[in-house]
Short mmCIF file of C-alpha atoms in Angstrom, two decimals:
data_model
loop_
_atom_site.label_atom_id
_atom_site.label_comp_id
_atom_site.label_asym_id
_atom_site.label_seq_id
_atom_site.Cartn_x
_atom_site.Cartn_y
_atom_site.Cartn_z
CA MET A 1 3.95 115.13 71.42
CA ARG A 2 4.40 118.87 71.62
CA GLY A 3 2.34 121.42 69.92
CA THR A 4 3.47 123.41 66.87
CA ALA A 5 1.68 126.76 67.57
CA SER A 6 4.99 128.33 68.61
CA PRO A 7 8.55 127.06 68.31
CA GLU A 8 9.81 124.90 71.10
CA ARG A 9 12.68 126.56 72.97
CA VAL A 10 15.79 124.39 73.07
CA ALA A 11 18.69 125.48 75.23
CA VAL A 12 22.08 123.94 74.43
CA LEU A 13 24.44 124.06 77.40
CA ALA A 14 28.15 124.29 76.48
CA LEU A 15 30.52 123.22 79.26
CA ASP A 16 34.29 123.72 79.54
CA GLY A 17 36.16 121.59 76.94
CA VAL A 18 33.11 121.11 74.72
CA TYR A 19 33.55 119.35 71.36
CA PRO A 20 32.67 121.86 68.65
CA PHE A 21 31.11 119.19 66.46
CA GLU A 22 28.64 117.99 69.04
CA LEU A 23 27.87 121.54 70.07
CA GLY A 24 26.67 122.35 66.55
CA ILE A 25 24.44 119.31 66.09
CA PRO A 26 21.28 120.55 67.80
CA SER A 27 21.25 123.84 65.89
CA ARG A 28 21.96 122.10 62.57
CA ILE A 29 19.38 119.30 62.91
CA LEU A 30 16.63 121.02 64.86
CA GLY A 31 17.18 124.19 62.92
CA ALA A 32 16.21 122.37 59.72
CA ALA A 33 12.79 121.43 61.04
CA ASP A 34 10.78 124.24 59.38
CA GLY A 35 10.87 126.61 62.30
CA ARG A 36 9.55 124.15 64.86
CA TYR A 37 12.42 124.80 67.28
CA GLU A 38 14.22 127.88 68.54
CA VAL A 39 17.73 126.76 69.46
CA LEU A 40 19.77 128.92 71.83
CA THR A 41 23.26 128.22 73.19
CA CYS A 42 24.35 129.14 76.72
CA THR A 43 27.12 128.62 79.23
CA VAL A 44 26.96 128.33 82.98
CA ASP A 45 27.88 131.99 83.43
CA GLY A 46 27.21 133.56 80.03
CA GLY A 47 30.95 133.88 79.40
CA PRO A 48 33.11 132.17 76.73
CA VAL A 49 34.21 128.56 77.10
CA ARG A 50 37.20 126.67 75.84
CA THR A 51 36.62 123.85 73.32
CA ASN A 52 38.77 120.76 72.88
CA ALA A 53 39.99 122.32 69.65
CA ASP A 54 42.40 125.26 69.23
CA PHE A 55 39.71 127.90 69.71
CA GLY A 56 37.18 129.06 72.25
CA ILE A 57 33.56 130.13 71.75
CA THR A 58 31.46 133.00 72.94
CA VAL A 59 27.73 132.80 73.40
CA ASP A 60 24.89 135.30 73.71
CA HIS A 61 23.14 133.65 76.67
CA GLY A 62 23.75 132.70 80.28
CA PRO A 63 22.09 130.02 82.37
CA GLU A 64 18.87 132.08 82.73
CA ILE A 65 17.58 130.70 79.46
CA LEU A 66 17.51 127.22 80.99
CA GLU A 67 14.49 128.44 83.01
CA THR A 68 12.43 128.96 79.85
CA ALA A 69 13.57 125.98 77.83
CA ASP A 70 11.24 123.18 76.83
CA THR A 71 14.28 121.00 76.03
CA VAL A 72 17.79 121.27 77.46
CA ILE A 73 20.68 119.58 75.65
CA VAL A 74 23.98 119.19 77.41
CA THR A 75 26.84 118.63 74.99
CA SER A 76 29.93 116.48 75.50
CA MET A 77 33.51 116.97 76.49
CA PRO A 78 36.70 114.83 76.37
CA PRO A 79 37.03 112.13 79.07
CA SER A 80 39.80 114.21 80.67
CA HIS A 81 37.17 116.94 81.35
CA ILE A 82 34.55 114.65 82.86
CA PRO A 83 34.05 116.00 86.39
CA ALA A 84 34.50 113.58 89.30
CA ASP A 85 32.29 115.97 91.27
CA LEU A 86 29.79 118.35 89.76
CA PRO A 87 31.18 121.90 89.82
CA ASP A 88 29.02 124.29 91.83
CA GLU A 89 28.32 126.49 88.81
CA VAL A 90 27.20 123.52 86.71
CA ALA A 91 24.93 122.27 89.50
CA ALA A 92 23.43 125.73 89.84
CA ALA A 93 22.79 125.92 86.12
CA LEU A 94 21.09 122.50 86.03
CA ALA A 95 18.96 123.52 89.03
CA ARG A 96 17.39 126.21 86.78
CA ILE A 97 15.82 123.64 84.43
CA ARG A 98 12.08 123.37 84.70
CA PRO A 99 10.74 120.15 86.25
CA ASP A 100 8.80 119.29 83.11
CA ALA A 101 11.59 120.02 80.65
CA ARG A 102 13.08 117.34 78.44
CA ILE A 103 16.78 116.83 79.22
CA VAL A 104 19.19 115.42 76.65
CA SER A 105 22.86 114.45 76.87
CA ILE A 106 25.20 113.86 73.96
CA CYS A 107 28.02 111.38 74.53
CA THR A 108 30.00 112.01 77.76
CA ALA A 109 27.46 114.61 78.99
CA ALA A 110 25.63 111.63 80.46
CA PHE A 111 28.21 111.82 83.26
CA VAL A 112 26.99 115.33 84.06
CA LEU A 113 23.33 114.26 84.29
CA ALA A 114 24.26 111.18 86.32
CA GLU A 115 26.39 113.21 88.75
CA ALA A 116 23.40 115.50 89.25
CA GLY A 117 21.28 112.45 90.17
CA LEU A 118 18.99 112.91 87.14
CA LEU A 119 19.55 109.40 85.78
CA ASP A 120 19.15 107.38 88.98
CA GLY A 121 16.88 104.40 88.37
CA ARG A 122 16.72 105.11 84.66
CA ARG A 123 18.12 103.53 81.53
CA ALA A 124 20.86 105.52 79.85
CA THR A 125 23.79 105.27 77.52
CA THR A 126 27.07 106.99 76.83
CA HIS A 127 30.20 106.45 74.68
CA TRP A 128 31.29 102.81 74.76
CA GLN A 129 34.89 103.77 75.67
CA VAL A 130 33.86 105.20 79.03
CA ALA A 131 31.08 102.70 79.82
CA ASP A 132 33.09 100.91 82.49
CA LEU A 133 33.95 104.14 84.25
CA PHE A 134 30.29 105.18 84.12
CA ARG A 135 29.13 101.90 85.64
CA ARG A 136 31.62 102.19 88.51
CA ARG A 137 30.61 105.74 89.31
CA TYR A 138 26.86 105.39 88.86
CA PRO A 139 25.63 101.91 89.79
CA ARG A 140 22.10 103.20 90.21
CA VAL A 141 21.86 103.97 86.50
CA GLU A 142 20.90 101.13 84.15
CA LEU A 143 23.59 101.62 81.51
CA ASP A 144 23.16 100.16 78.03
CA PRO A 145 26.39 100.85 76.11
CA ASP A 146 25.31 98.97 73.01
CA VAL A 147 22.67 101.44 71.72
CA LEU A 148 22.92 104.75 69.94
CA PHE A 149 20.51 106.51 72.24
CA VAL A 150 18.02 105.88 75.07
CA ALA A 151 14.75 107.69 75.77
CA ASP A 152 13.54 107.11 79.27
CA GLY A 153 10.72 109.47 80.03
CA ARG A 154 11.97 113.06 79.86
CA MET A 155 15.58 111.96 80.12
CA LEU A 156 17.32 111.19 76.79
CA THR A 157 20.97 110.09 76.49
CA SER A 158 23.01 109.38 73.43
CA ALA A 159 26.25 107.61 72.64
CA GLY A 160 29.40 109.02 71.04
CA ALA A 161 29.69 112.02 68.72
CA ALA A 162 27.44 111.53 65.71
CA SER A 163 24.79 109.82 67.84
CA GLY A 164 23.84 113.41 68.69
CA VAL A 165 22.41 113.51 65.16
CA ASP A 166 20.45 110.34 65.86
CA ILE A 167 18.95 111.68 69.09
CA CYS A 168 18.01 115.05 67.55
CA LEU A 169 16.27 113.28 64.67
CA HIS A 170 14.49 111.15 67.27
CA ILE A 171 13.28 114.36 68.93
CA VAL A 172 11.88 115.63 65.64
CA ARG A 173 10.34 112.28 64.93
CA THR A 174 8.72 112.05 68.37
CA ASP A 175 7.47 115.62 68.30
CA HIS A 176 6.34 115.95 64.71
CA GLY A 177 6.37 112.57 63.00
CA SER A 178 8.61 110.61 60.66
CA ASP A 179 7.79 112.63 57.57
CA LEU A 180 9.37 115.81 58.98
CA ALA A 181 12.26 113.83 60.51
CA ASN A 182 12.99 112.30 57.11
CA THR A 183 12.83 115.72 55.51
CA VAL A 184 15.33 117.08 58.02
CA ALA A 185 17.63 114.11 57.40
CA ARG A 186 17.57 114.71 53.66
CA ARG A 187 18.29 118.39 54.13
CA CYS A 188 21.26 117.60 56.34
CA VAL A 189 22.39 114.68 54.15
CA VAL A 190 22.35 112.18 57.01
CA PRO A 191 20.54 108.84 57.38
CA PRO A 192 17.06 109.24 58.97
CA PHE A 193 17.62 106.09 61.00
CA ARG A 194 20.85 104.20 61.56
CA ASP A 195 20.86 100.44 61.84
CA GLY A 196 22.10 98.74 64.93
CA GLY A 197 23.94 100.22 67.89
CA GLN A 198 27.36 101.16 69.25
CA ALA A 199 28.69 97.63 69.04
CA GLN A 200 29.45 98.03 65.38
CA TYR A 201 31.92 100.88 66.24
CA ILE A 202 33.79 99.15 69.07
CA GLU A 203 37.39 98.34 68.17
CA GLN A 204 37.71 94.92 66.64
CA PRO A 205 39.98 93.14 64.16
CA VAL A 206 39.79 94.43 60.59
CA PRO A 207 37.91 91.98 58.33
CA GLU A 208 40.01 90.01 55.97
CA SER A 209 40.73 91.69 52.64
CA GLY A 210 37.89 91.16 50.15
CA ALA A 211 35.42 90.07 52.81
CA ALA A 212 31.87 90.29 51.60
CA SER A 213 29.48 92.74 53.27
CA THR A 214 25.90 92.08 54.39
CA ALA A 215 24.80 95.58 53.24
CA ALA A 216 23.18 94.31 49.99
CA THR A 217 21.29 91.66 51.91
CA ARG A 218 20.02 94.21 54.43
CA ALA A 219 18.75 96.37 51.57
CA TRP A 220 17.13 93.26 50.00
CA ALA A 221 15.46 92.41 53.29
CA LEU A 222 14.04 95.90 53.75
CA GLU A 223 12.11 95.46 50.51
CA ARG A 224 10.62 92.19 51.83
CA LEU A 225 9.72 92.90 55.47
CA ASP A 226 6.23 91.52 54.85
CA GLU A 227 7.73 88.09 54.10
CA PRO A 228 8.65 85.52 56.81
CA LEU A 229 12.41 85.95 56.38
CA THR A 230 14.66 83.48 58.12
CA LEU A 231 18.38 83.50 58.86
CA SER A 232 18.75 80.86 56.14
CA ASP A 233 17.01 83.18 53.65
CA LEU A 234 19.37 86.01 54.48
CA ALA A 235 22.53 83.86 54.44
CA ARG A 236 21.48 82.33 51.13
CA HIS A 237 21.01 85.77 49.56
CA ALA A 238 24.39 86.88 50.87
CA ARG A 239 25.94 83.62 49.58
CA MET A 240 27.49 82.83 52.96
CA SER A 241 27.21 80.04 55.45
CA LEU A 242 24.85 80.59 58.35
CA ARG A 243 27.69 80.99 60.83
CA THR A 244 29.75 83.35 58.64
CA PHE A 245 26.66 85.52 57.82
CA ALA A 246 25.56 85.80 61.47
CA ARG A 247 29.08 86.74 62.61
CA ARG A 248 29.68 89.26 59.83
CA PHE A 249 26.19 90.80 60.25
CA ASN A 250 26.75 91.34 63.96
CA ASP A 251 30.20 92.82 63.26
CA GLU A 252 28.76 95.29 60.79
CA VAL A 253 25.48 96.18 62.49
CA GLY A 254 25.99 95.47 66.15
CA LEU A 255 22.81 93.33 66.29
CA SER A 256 21.86 89.79 65.43
CA PRO A 257 19.93 89.42 62.15
CA GLY A 258 16.80 88.51 64.14
CA ARG A 259 16.95 91.60 66.36
CA TRP A 260 17.69 93.79 63.40
CA LEU A 261 14.65 92.50 61.51
CA ILE A 262 12.43 93.22 64.51
CA GLN A 263 13.88 96.71 64.78
CA GLN A 264 13.20 97.42 61.13
CA ARG A 265 9.66 96.00 61.33
CA VAL A 266 8.86 98.15 64.36
CA ALA A 267 10.22 101.23 62.54
CA ARG A 268 8.10 100.53 59.49
CA ALA A 269 5.04 99.90 61.67
CA ARG A 270 5.55 103.21 63.45
CA HIS A 271 5.66 105.00 60.08
CA LEU A 272 2.39 103.34 58.97
CA LEU A 273 0.70 104.15 62.29
CA GLU A 274 1.68 107.79 61.88
CA SER A 275 0.87 108.16 58.16
CA SER A 276 -2.01 105.78 57.39
CA ASP A 277 -5.40 104.65 58.68
CA LEU A 278 -4.61 100.94 58.17
CA SER A 279 -5.82 98.62 60.98
CA VAL A 280 -3.30 97.22 63.45
CA ASP A 281 -3.74 93.76 61.97
CA ARG A 282 -3.15 95.05 58.42
CA ILE A 283 -0.03 96.92 59.49
CA ALA A 284 1.24 93.83 61.24
CA ALA A 285 0.87 91.89 57.99
CA GLU A 286 2.53 94.73 55.99
CA VAL A 287 5.64 94.69 58.15
CA GLY A 288 5.98 90.96 58.72
CA PHE A 289 4.55 90.34 62.15
CA ALA A 290 2.37 87.27 62.24
CA THR A 291 -0.50 88.95 64.17
CA GLY A 292 -1.63 92.26 65.55
CA ALA A 293 -0.87 90.88 68.98
CA SER A 294 2.73 90.34 67.97
CA LEU A 295 2.99 93.90 66.69
CA ARG A 296 1.53 95.17 69.97
CA GLN A 297 4.11 93.19 71.96
CA HIS A 298 7.08 94.39 69.98
CA LEU A 299 5.94 98.00 69.80
CA HIS A 300 5.38 98.10 73.56
CA ALA A 301 8.76 96.52 74.16
CA SER A 302 10.38 99.12 71.89
CA ILE A 303 8.71 102.36 72.97
CA GLY A 304 6.40 101.44 75.82
CA VAL A 305 3.03 102.26 74.23
CA SER A 306 0.30 100.41 72.33
CA PRO A 307 -0.31 100.96 68.58
CA GLN A 308 -3.54 102.77 69.36
CA ALA A 309 -1.90 105.14 71.80
CA TYR A 310 0.97 105.78 69.43
CA ARG A 311 -1.40 106.52 66.54
CA ARG A 312 -3.63 108.69 68.68
CA THR A 313 -0.62 110.90 69.60
CA PHE A 314 0.30 111.59 66.01
CA GLN A 315 -3.33 112.03 64.87
CA GLN A 316 -3.74 114.73 67.54
CA ALA A 317 -0.66 116.47 66.27
CA ARG A 318 -1.90 116.45 62.69
#
């Protein structure tokens, strides 16, 4: 948790061939957080860079701002621009980053961090289409291509394109709580938290015409997280067989119904830990975990801290 006395400086590094959409995400999302972040864009030499579109961009800053940044975000480029070896000027720019700075990659920029050795021994993700290439090049990185983003200490990596929105909202949520993150999401007209992972976006056969969706059942379940919902309950609500429901749910969300329920319960528990003084046992009951011990287990598995430590962090911030 970072203080709010002065804005956190975020440096966005634009490399050759950058996608304009991803380049604009940090400024748009973090810039909507009530002045909590100062977002500055730079290049490795302060000069203009080509984008993957039919225009280039000019910036006001060179790599020197990386030395003063609290967070550095490296934005993505097409697979054809992924360097097999880190260019000297890129390596020199990354070397300017402070040892305690948070470093974030969007999409294929994970290759840049991995080539610099910053992801060795860590969990990470990148776009699912280049996951096999990433694994071959960087076997020392624990790649998870199924998720939208991974936070491993000060290293954060995200999946393709719009997952840059997800990871920037995660930064706001981690730094300043879910209330502000939800406010930012509303201002930018994006979901504050997306269900599932990348698996739902991987190319697969188009569902048969008229196939029923599990969306209504997911919304129904979110209103009943405190209840002991089973796969049979969900399938019955969706009016599908167990097998059909489980298959369609996984196709749409990228997770099994059971994993999705745990994910939603943990997310709801985190919000209650941030925003209420309810006991851990009471929160566990409110979100559908049988005991406080179960909540502790799932929260630790999800974000690596206990409920007490998580709450203490947000209480200090408030």
